[in-house]
Amino acid sequence: MQPPPARPGDPFEAIDTPALIVDLDRLNANLDMMAAHARANGYCLRPHAKTHKSPVIGRMQIQRGAVGVCVQKVSEAEIMIEGGVGDVLVSNEVASPRKLARLAQAARQARVGVCVDDASVVSALSRAASAAGAEIQVLVEIDVGQGRCGVVTPEDALVLGRQAAAASGLRLRGIQAYHGSAQHIHDIEERRRVVTDVAGIAARTRDLFLENGLACDIIGGAGTGTFTLDADLSVHTELQPGSYIFMDADYGGLPIADPKMRFEQALFVLSHVMSRPVAGRAVIDAGHKASAIDSGLPAPYGLTGVAYVNASDEHGVLEGADDALPGLGERVLLVPGHCDPTVNLHDHYVAVRGLGGPQPIVEAVWPVAARGAGF
Amino acid sequence: MQPPPARPGDPFEAIDTPALIVDLDRLNANLDMMAAHARANGYCLRPHAKTHKSPVIGRMQIQRGAVGVCVQKVSEAEIMIEGGVGDVLVSNEVASPRKLARLAQAARQARVGVCVDDASVVSALSRAASAAGAEIQVLVEIDVGQGRCGVVTPEDALVLGRQAAAASGLRLRGIQAYHGSAQHIHDIEERRRVVTDVAGIAARTRDLFLENGLACDIIGGAGTGTFTLDADLSVHTELQPGSYIFMDADYGGLPIADPKMRFEQALFVLSHVMSRPVAGRAVIDAGHKASAIDSGLPAPYGLTGVAYVNASDEHGVLEGADDALPGLGERVLLVPGHCDPTVNLHDHYVAVRGLGGPQPIVEAVWPVAARGAGF
């Protein structure tokens, strides 16, 4: 782990670059708005901690009423639990015996759930839970169009649901019905159509579970791009958005279905200009190692007429009219293209209060505790 | 930092996934072949440590005759020096006063060089070196077509060279003439033309330095895609390849000018199948957090007819004929699309001996000491 780029009490100007900046005022506003939406619409909120990778932020979400958090990896679950989060769903499949054994140990420390899409894994999970004397919550994942994991039909889900309900050490809770790419469909009506299909599949599976006497009190899914649409449909019971806390260039460019639910950009990469070799070009110290580009290049924040046109590992190239570009040594805030994998590049959050004001100050420095937690 | 995925002495099968695997036999072969080429062709080798981010591998390179290593960041230089590397060139611009002060302290611990492309930075660098009582080696960077940092003309380089030669605390050594994108030009004759242009600019700049009584004993540049061509031209004196030690899918697909200089793939991401939801699809636990995609998706290694078709943060989707795909729980080695930023995602190397043989074993686990070192 590298040393932090700042310390609490530092003025904004003292932060070393590149640094991962959180606007605390906007983070709090985003957290509050989502919590209020969940309360007003009567669903449980289980935000996805794969975005922030930080028990500090996970606890902020739970203090505002979230029932727990999602993670994608057993190691992330361990870190959330160690950091004081008492209810963690691995919204993903876990297959290896070693990871299942760790999951069972985690389930002795906190309420822990996991998704399943294979009968042999349900058996192995049951053995791991029984051996540890633990109870693991189980959701059967159904593929609602994502084309990744999950059983394909409600009938297949029923088979696994029956198996999980009968297995020692497991507690069947319901189904996982998440459509990742639906989050990013630009056209709202097309997004609504896809989400309606998702809800239809989820409802049919739920009904099949209930008709057969199986528990289905949790229907999990939804994300930052679809949660208001999912809430309207009232099929999902636990919504799992992650990116809303920070936002990014990808989500920031997406039309939103409910104009009242506009989250603010709260995550930035702070960089500075290390070369101004020719008119019209500024080279900054933030490339692939500072901002992930899987959903597009980062965007300069608050710089009109300036574009981030090229990234190499340690450089970002800005182009624009020369008098619009920042000068040598000047600082530039970037909006990451995709928040989750950008966070995964950094060891620390620098949490800043008053970022838009006259004297922004570093209020806290938080480790990205689950950075690199892939196991 | 996450716990390591294995311990020395573990059999290959015991390595947790996802893990960054180094084939020690191939790594050694690659290191030896490059060292022999440098000796045979009479140039100095200064491999780029931005690839491996590890003083362990940096020392292996120096033991084989390298004059030192390159890095891109002051923090990387600090980590290399702390790890026993005695000669480090920051082959990049450094602008901020704080980083220049750190560079000057590093120059008291080891021989340290840096590139410059701005007169105000030469002045600031001189002040920092003088304040620390240190001497910093200086290369004037000239843009030889990369369109990133560097002065534009040999005459501009001469101005900075004169300034650096006269400045206290600095020792002018020559020029940096690196063309990054030339490394990846597919057509060999086109690559040779670009490299020849680069050498021409470098030679004119060198001649201008020498005619004006300036030192120019170092002409730095070249990489894994062009070093044999650069060596043939005999203008560069210090060649700076990085990726040759590991290779990746991008370099592996590039035609090489000298068929004797074919490096072997020595870096892999080990993953396992966590879901096999439908015929023709296997989902593995290695996505954006395990393998960088800025130069393309990773490639399954040794699996005929199987393609890695889609990455999400924590998932990779493999497609192929069902009997060609690995089964649930089975392991898959991936060749990363781009080695440097893939290494930057992992906290540890798992160094394996006998990877192609009957009983591969974990011989060492090395921290990726400069992972995330962006300052």
Short mmCIF file of N, CA and C in Angstrom, two decimals, chain A residues 1-3 5 14-18 50 53 72-73 76 79 92-93 95-96 98-99 102 117-118 120-121 143 147-150 152 272-275 277-278 281 283 285 288-289 293-294 312-315 317 328 338 340-341 344-345 347 369-375, chain B residues 1-3 5 14-18 50 53 72-73 76 79 92-93 95-96 98-99 102 117-118 120-121 143 147-150 152 272-275 277-278 281 283 285 288-289 293-294 312-315 317 328 338 340-341 344-345 347 369-375:
data_model
loop_
_atom_site.label_atom_id
_atom_site.label_comp_id
_atom_site.label_asym_id
_atom_site.label_seq_id
_atom_site.Cartn_x
_atom_site.Cartn_y
_atom_site.Cartn_z
N MET A 1 0.85 -1.20 0.00
CA MET A 1 0.00 0.00 0.00
C MET A 1 0.89 1.24 0.00
N GLN A 2 0.53 2.20 -0.85
CA GLN A 2 1.31 3.43 -0.93
C GLN A 2 0.89 4.38 0.20
N PRO A 3 1.75 5.33 0.56
CA PRO A 3 1.35 6.31 1.59
C PRO A 3 0.19 7.16 1.07
N PRO A 5 -2.08 10.34 -0.02
CA PRO A 5 -1.68 11.59 -0.68
C PRO A 5 -1.99 12.84 0.12
N ALA A 14 -2.76 21.10 -0.75
CA ALA A 14 -1.63 20.29 -0.29
C ALA A 14 -1.75 18.83 -0.70
N ILE A 15 -2.87 18.44 -1.31
CA ILE A 15 -3.05 17.03 -1.69
C ILE A 15 -2.10 16.68 -2.83
N ASP A 16 -1.35 15.59 -2.64
CA ASP A 16 -0.45 15.13 -3.69
C ASP A 16 -1.27 14.50 -4.81
N THR A 17 -0.69 14.44 -5.99
CA THR A 17 -1.40 13.88 -7.15
C THR A 17 -0.63 12.71 -7.74
N PRO A 18 -1.34 11.78 -8.40
CA PRO A 18 -2.79 11.69 -8.53
C PRO A 18 -3.43 11.19 -7.24
N LYS A 50 -19.28 -3.06 -4.01
CA LYS A 50 -18.24 -3.19 -5.02
C LYS A 50 -17.86 -1.83 -5.58
N LYS A 53 -15.90 -0.22 -1.93
CA LYS A 53 -14.86 -1.09 -1.36
C LYS A 53 -14.42 -0.61 0.02
N GLN A 72 -19.15 -8.68 -4.37
CA GLN A 72 -19.03 -9.69 -5.43
C GLN A 72 -18.09 -10.82 -5.04
N LYS A 73 -17.30 -10.63 -3.98
CA LYS A 73 -16.25 -11.58 -3.67
C LYS A 73 -16.27 -11.92 -2.19
N GLU A 76 -14.18 -9.54 -0.22
CA GLU A 76 -14.86 -8.27 0.06
C GLU A 76 -15.82 -8.42 1.24
N ILE A 79 -13.91 -8.27 4.44
CA ILE A 79 -13.45 -6.92 4.79
C ILE A 79 -14.62 -6.05 5.28
N ASN A 92 -23.25 -12.92 -6.25
CA ASN A 92 -22.41 -13.55 -7.25
C ASN A 92 -22.25 -15.02 -6.88
N GLU A 93 -21.77 -15.82 -7.83
CA GLU A 93 -21.55 -17.23 -7.58
C GLU A 93 -20.19 -17.44 -6.92
N ALA A 95 -17.64 -20.80 -6.21
CA ALA A 95 -17.60 -22.22 -6.58
C ALA A 95 -16.52 -23.02 -5.87
N SER A 96 -15.38 -22.41 -5.56
CA SER A 96 -14.27 -23.24 -5.07
C SER A 96 -14.49 -23.61 -3.61
N ARG A 98 -12.47 -23.92 -1.17
CA ARG A 98 -11.78 -23.05 -0.21
C ARG A 98 -12.57 -21.76 0.04
N LYS A 99 -13.10 -21.18 -1.03
CA LYS A 99 -13.87 -19.94 -0.85
C LYS A 99 -15.18 -20.22 -0.12
N ARG A 102 -14.47 -20.33 3.50
CA ARG A 102 -14.30 -18.98 4.06
C ARG A 102 -15.65 -18.29 4.20
N ASP A 117 -26.25 -20.93 -8.83
CA ASP A 117 -26.86 -21.27 -10.12
C ASP A 117 -26.51 -22.69 -10.54
N ASP A 118 -26.06 -23.53 -9.57
CA ASP A 118 -25.63 -24.88 -9.92
C ASP A 118 -25.87 -25.82 -8.74
N SER A 120 -24.44 -28.66 -7.91
CA SER A 120 -23.27 -29.17 -7.20
C SER A 120 -22.74 -28.14 -6.21
N VAL A 121 -22.89 -26.87 -6.56
CA VAL A 121 -22.43 -25.82 -5.64
C VAL A 121 -23.38 -25.71 -4.43
N ASP A 143 -30.91 -15.75 -14.78
CA ASP A 143 -30.40 -14.85 -15.83
C ASP A 143 -31.60 -14.13 -16.46
N GLY A 147 -26.90 -12.48 -19.64
CA GLY A 147 -26.03 -13.41 -20.38
C GLY A 147 -24.73 -13.70 -19.67
N ARG A 148 -24.79 -13.75 -18.35
CA ARG A 148 -23.55 -14.01 -17.61
C ARG A 148 -23.81 -15.25 -16.75
N CYS A 149 -24.02 -15.09 -15.45
CA CYS A 149 -24.33 -16.22 -14.59
C CYS A 149 -25.86 -16.36 -14.45
N GLY A 150 -26.28 -17.39 -13.73
CA GLY A 150 -27.70 -17.56 -13.42
C GLY A 150 -28.35 -18.66 -14.24
N VAL A 152 -31.45 -20.39 -16.35
CA VAL A 152 -32.08 -19.75 -17.50
C VAL A 152 -33.59 -19.64 -17.37
N HIS A 272 -2.26 16.76 -11.89
CA HIS A 272 -1.68 18.07 -12.19
C HIS A 272 -0.92 18.00 -13.51
N VAL A 273 -0.72 19.15 -14.09
CA VAL A 273 -0.06 19.25 -15.39
C VAL A 273 1.45 19.14 -15.19
N MET A 274 2.05 18.09 -15.81
CA MET A 274 3.49 17.91 -15.66
C MET A 274 4.25 18.27 -16.92
N SER A 275 3.55 18.57 -17.99
CA SER A 275 4.22 19.00 -19.21
C SER A 275 3.25 19.83 -20.04
N PRO A 277 4.10 20.92 -23.50
CA PRO A 277 5.17 20.97 -24.51
C PRO A 277 4.86 21.87 -25.69
N VAL A 278 3.59 21.94 -26.12
CA VAL A 278 3.22 22.78 -27.27
C VAL A 278 1.89 23.44 -26.98
N ARG A 281 -1.83 21.65 -25.96
CA ARG A 281 -1.69 20.35 -25.31
C ARG A 281 -1.16 20.51 -23.89
N VAL A 283 -0.17 17.85 -20.60
CA VAL A 283 -0.05 16.44 -20.21
C VAL A 283 -0.13 16.36 -18.69
N ASP A 285 -0.72 13.95 -14.96
CA ASP A 285 -0.14 12.73 -14.36
C ASP A 285 -1.21 11.70 -14.00
N HIS A 288 -3.86 5.38 -17.21
CA HIS A 288 -4.52 4.11 -16.86
C HIS A 288 -4.35 3.73 -15.40
N LYS A 289 -3.26 4.15 -14.80
CA LYS A 289 -3.03 3.76 -13.40
C LYS A 289 -3.84 4.61 -12.43
N ILE A 293 -10.58 3.00 -17.86
CA ILE A 293 -11.15 3.46 -19.13
C ILE A 293 -12.08 2.43 -19.77
N ASP A 294 -12.48 1.39 -19.02
CA ASP A 294 -13.33 0.35 -19.63
C ASP A 294 -14.68 0.89 -20.06
N SER A 312 -2.13 7.12 -21.55
CA SER A 312 -1.19 6.02 -21.46
C SER A 312 -1.10 5.66 -19.98
N ASP A 313 -0.21 4.74 -19.63
CA ASP A 313 -0.28 4.22 -18.26
C ASP A 313 -0.18 5.33 -17.22
N GLU A 314 0.78 6.25 -17.43
CA GLU A 314 1.03 7.27 -16.41
C GLU A 314 0.76 8.69 -16.90
N HIS A 315 0.22 8.84 -18.08
CA HIS A 315 -0.03 10.17 -18.66
C HIS A 315 -1.47 10.26 -19.15
N VAL A 317 -3.46 13.01 -21.83
CA VAL A 317 -3.24 14.14 -22.73
C VAL A 317 -4.53 14.95 -22.85
N LEU A 328 1.35 24.67 -16.69
CA LEU A 328 2.28 23.75 -16.04
C LEU A 328 2.15 23.85 -14.52
N HIS A 338 -15.59 5.32 -15.29
CA HIS A 338 -16.30 4.25 -14.57
C HIS A 338 -15.77 4.23 -13.14
N ASP A 340 -16.28 2.25 -10.28
CA ASP A 340 -15.82 1.08 -9.50
C ASP A 340 -14.37 0.68 -9.79
N PRO A 341 -14.01 0.43 -11.05
CA PRO A 341 -12.61 0.03 -11.28
C PRO A 341 -11.61 1.17 -11.11
N ASN A 344 -10.67 0.99 -7.58
CA ASN A 344 -9.80 -0.18 -7.38
C ASN A 344 -8.34 0.09 -7.70
N LEU A 345 -8.03 1.24 -8.31
CA LEU A 345 -6.64 1.59 -8.62
C LEU A 345 -5.96 2.31 -7.47
N ASP A 347 -5.23 3.39 -3.29
CA ASP A 347 -5.16 2.85 -1.94
C ASP A 347 -5.95 3.68 -0.93
N ALA A 369 -10.32 -0.21 1.52
CA ALA A 369 -9.95 -1.42 2.27
C ALA A 369 -10.03 -2.68 1.41
N ALA A 370 -10.98 -2.72 0.49
CA ALA A 370 -11.13 -3.92 -0.34
C ALA A 370 -10.53 -3.73 -1.73
N ARG A 371 -9.61 -2.76 -1.87
CA ARG A 371 -8.92 -2.62 -3.15
C ARG A 371 -8.17 -3.91 -3.47
N GLY A 372 -8.35 -4.42 -4.66
CA GLY A 372 -7.64 -5.64 -5.04
C GLY A 372 -8.19 -6.91 -4.42
N ALA A 373 -9.31 -6.79 -3.68
CA ALA A 373 -9.88 -7.98 -3.03
C ALA A 373 -10.61 -8.81 -4.08
N GLY A 374 -9.91 -9.74 -4.69
CA GLY A 374 -10.47 -10.52 -5.79
C GLY A 374 -10.79 -11.95 -5.43
N PHE A 375 -10.36 -12.37 -4.25
CA PHE A 375 -10.50 -13.81 -3.91
C PHE A 375 -11.93 -14.17 -3.53
N MET B 1 -3.30 -3.82 1.45
CA MET B 1 -2.77 -4.93 0.63
C MET B 1 -3.47 -6.23 1.02
N GLN B 2 -3.90 -6.98 -0.01
CA GLN B 2 -4.59 -8.24 0.26
C GLN B 2 -3.57 -9.33 0.60
N PRO B 3 -4.00 -10.38 1.30
CA PRO B 3 -3.08 -11.50 1.57
C PRO B 3 -2.66 -12.17 0.26
N PRO B 5 -2.00 -14.94 -2.63
CA PRO B 5 -2.83 -16.07 -3.04
C PRO B 5 -2.15 -17.44 -2.89
N ALA B 14 -2.79 -25.34 -5.49
CA ALA B 14 -3.22 -24.71 -4.23
C ALA B 14 -3.32 -23.19 -4.35
N ILE B 15 -2.92 -22.63 -5.48
CA ILE B 15 -2.94 -21.16 -5.63
C ILE B 15 -4.39 -20.69 -5.71
N ASP B 16 -4.72 -19.72 -4.87
CA ASP B 16 -6.07 -19.13 -4.91
C ASP B 16 -6.20 -18.27 -6.16
N THR B 17 -7.44 -18.02 -6.57
CA THR B 17 -7.67 -17.23 -7.79
C THR B 17 -8.54 -16.03 -7.47
N PRO B 18 -8.44 -14.93 -8.25
CA PRO B 18 -7.46 -14.74 -9.33
C PRO B 18 -6.07 -14.44 -8.78
N LYS B 50 8.57 0.13 -14.97
CA LYS B 50 7.14 0.37 -14.94
C LYS B 50 6.37 -0.90 -15.30
N LYS B 53 7.37 -3.26 -11.66
CA LYS B 53 7.08 -2.60 -10.39
C LYS B 53 7.68 -3.34 -9.20
N GLN B 72 8.62 5.71 -14.15
CA GLN B 72 7.86 6.87 -14.64
C GLN B 72 7.54 7.86 -13.52
N LYS B 73 7.67 7.44 -12.27
CA LYS B 73 7.19 8.23 -11.14
C LYS B 73 8.27 8.30 -10.07
N GLU B 76 7.96 5.47 -7.65
CA GLU B 76 8.55 4.22 -8.15
C GLU B 76 10.07 4.24 -7.95
N ILE B 79 10.91 3.40 -4.42
CA ILE B 79 10.71 1.97 -4.10
C ILE B 79 11.83 1.13 -4.71
N ASN B 92 10.57 10.50 -17.56
CA ASN B 92 9.31 11.22 -17.58
C ASN B 92 9.58 12.59 -16.96
N GLU B 93 8.63 13.50 -17.16
CA GLU B 93 8.74 14.83 -16.59
C GLU B 93 8.22 14.83 -15.14
N ALA B 95 7.14 17.83 -12.30
CA ALA B 95 6.94 19.29 -12.27
C ALA B 95 6.71 19.85 -10.88
N SER B 96 6.06 19.13 -9.99
CA SER B 96 5.65 19.77 -8.74
C SER B 96 6.83 19.91 -7.79
N ARG B 98 7.08 19.62 -4.64
CA ARG B 98 7.20 18.55 -3.65
C ARG B 98 7.85 17.30 -4.24
N LYS B 99 7.46 16.97 -5.46
CA LYS B 99 8.03 15.77 -6.08
C LYS B 99 9.51 16.01 -6.43
N ARG B 102 11.51 15.45 -3.37
CA ARG B 102 11.67 14.02 -3.10
C ARG B 102 12.70 13.41 -4.05
N ASP B 117 11.51 19.03 -20.08
CA ASP B 117 11.07 19.63 -21.34
C ASP B 117 10.62 21.08 -21.14
N ASP B 118 11.03 21.70 -20.01
CA ASP B 118 10.58 23.05 -19.71
C ASP B 118 11.64 23.79 -18.89
N SER B 120 11.39 26.33 -16.82
CA SER B 120 11.07 26.62 -15.42
C SER B 120 11.29 25.39 -14.54
N VAL B 121 11.09 24.22 -15.11
CA VAL B 121 11.32 23.00 -14.34
C VAL B 121 12.82 22.75 -14.16
N ASP B 143 10.39 15.28 -28.37
CA ASP B 143 9.24 14.55 -28.92
C ASP B 143 9.61 14.03 -30.30
N GLY B 147 3.92 12.62 -29.59
CA GLY B 147 2.86 13.59 -29.34
C GLY B 147 2.42 13.66 -27.90
N ARG B 148 3.37 13.52 -27.00
CA ARG B 148 3.03 13.54 -25.57
C ARG B 148 3.90 14.62 -24.93
N CYS B 149 4.92 14.25 -24.20
CA CYS B 149 5.82 15.24 -23.61
C CYS B 149 7.02 15.46 -24.54
N GLY B 150 7.89 16.40 -24.14
CA GLY B 150 9.12 16.61 -24.87
C GLY B 150 9.12 17.87 -25.71
N VAL B 152 10.03 20.15 -29.04
CA VAL B 152 9.64 19.76 -30.40
C VAL B 152 10.82 19.74 -31.38
N HIS B 272 -10.53 -19.18 -12.21
CA HIS B 272 -11.25 -20.45 -12.24
C HIS B 272 -12.70 -20.21 -12.63
N VAL B 273 -13.33 -21.26 -13.10
CA VAL B 273 -14.72 -21.17 -13.57
C VAL B 273 -15.65 -21.20 -12.36
N MET B 274 -16.42 -20.11 -12.19
CA MET B 274 -17.36 -20.06 -11.06
C MET B 274 -18.80 -20.24 -11.49
N SER B 275 -19.05 -20.30 -12.79
CA SER B 275 -20.42 -20.55 -13.24
C SER B 275 -20.35 -21.17 -14.64
N PRO B 277 -23.43 -21.69 -16.67
CA PRO B 277 -24.90 -21.65 -16.67
C PRO B 277 -25.56 -22.30 -17.87
N VAL B 278 -24.94 -22.21 -19.05
CA VAL B 278 -25.53 -22.80 -20.26
C VAL B 278 -24.42 -23.41 -21.10
N ARG B 281 -20.92 -21.58 -22.62
CA ARG B 281 -20.47 -20.42 -21.85
C ARG B 281 -19.88 -20.86 -20.51
N VAL B 283 -18.13 -18.87 -17.07
CA VAL B 283 -17.85 -17.57 -16.46
C VAL B 283 -16.73 -17.75 -15.45
N ASP B 285 -13.57 -15.98 -12.80
CA ASP B 285 -13.48 -14.94 -11.77
C ASP B 285 -12.40 -13.91 -12.07
N HIS B 288 -12.24 -6.96 -15.06
CA HIS B 288 -11.45 -5.73 -15.07
C HIS B 288 -10.52 -5.61 -13.85
N LYS B 289 -10.92 -6.22 -12.73
CA LYS B 289 -10.09 -6.10 -11.53
C LYS B 289 -8.89 -7.05 -11.55
N ILE B 293 -7.69 -4.05 -19.75
CA ILE B 293 -8.19 -4.24 -21.12
C ILE B 293 -7.89 -3.06 -22.03
N ASP B 294 -7.02 -2.13 -21.58
CA ASP B 294 -6.75 -0.95 -22.41
C ASP B 294 -6.12 -1.32 -23.75
N SER B 312 -16.63 -8.03 -17.23
CA SER B 312 -17.17 -7.04 -16.31
C SER B 312 -16.18 -6.95 -15.15
N ASP B 313 -16.51 -6.18 -14.13
CA ASP B 313 -15.47 -5.91 -13.13
C ASP B 313 -14.91 -7.19 -12.52
N GLU B 314 -15.79 -8.10 -12.16
CA GLU B 314 -15.35 -9.31 -11.44
C GLU B 314 -15.59 -10.59 -12.22
N HIS B 315 -16.04 -10.49 -13.47
CA HIS B 315 -16.35 -11.68 -14.27
C HIS B 315 -15.66 -11.58 -15.63
N VAL B 317 -16.27 -13.68 -19.35
CA VAL B 317 -17.13 -14.65 -20.02
C VAL B 317 -16.34 -15.33 -21.14
N LEU B 328 -16.98 -26.37 -14.44
CA LEU B 328 -17.15 -25.63 -13.19
C LEU B 328 -16.01 -25.98 -12.23
N HIS B 338 -2.47 -6.40 -21.80
CA HIS B 338 -1.38 -5.43 -21.60
C HIS B 338 -0.78 -5.71 -20.22
N ASP B 340 1.70 -4.20 -18.22
CA ASP B 340 1.99 -3.22 -17.17
C ASP B 340 0.77 -2.90 -16.30
N PRO B 341 -0.35 -2.45 -16.87
CA PRO B 341 -1.49 -2.12 -16.00
C PRO B 341 -2.16 -3.34 -15.39
N ASN B 344 -0.39 -3.84 -12.24
CA ASN B 344 -0.79 -2.78 -11.29
C ASN B 344 -2.09 -3.11 -10.56
N LEU B 345 -2.79 -4.15 -10.98
CA LEU B 345 -4.03 -4.53 -10.30
C LEU B 345 -3.78 -5.50 -9.14
N ASP B 347 -1.50 -7.33 -5.89
CA ASP B 347 -0.58 -7.04 -4.79
C ASP B 347 0.63 -7.96 -4.78
N ALA B 369 5.73 -4.27 -5.41
CA ALA B 369 6.05 -3.23 -4.41
C ALA B 369 5.61 -1.85 -4.85
N ALA B 370 5.67 -1.57 -6.15
CA ALA B 370 5.29 -0.23 -6.62
C ALA B 370 3.88 -0.23 -7.21
N ARG B 371 3.05 -1.22 -6.85
CA ARG B 371 1.66 -1.18 -7.29
C ARG B 371 0.99 0.09 -6.78
N GLY B 372 0.35 0.82 -7.65
CA GLY B 372 -0.34 2.02 -7.21
C GLY B 372 0.58 3.20 -6.95
N ALA B 373 1.87 3.05 -7.21
CA ALA B 373 2.82 4.14 -6.95
C ALA B 373 2.68 5.19 -8.04
N GLY B 374 1.82 6.15 -7.83
CA GLY B 374 1.53 7.14 -8.85
C GLY B 374 2.12 8.51 -8.57
N PHE B 375 2.63 8.70 -7.36
CA PHE B 375 3.08 10.04 -6.97
C PHE B 375 4.40 10.43 -7.61
#
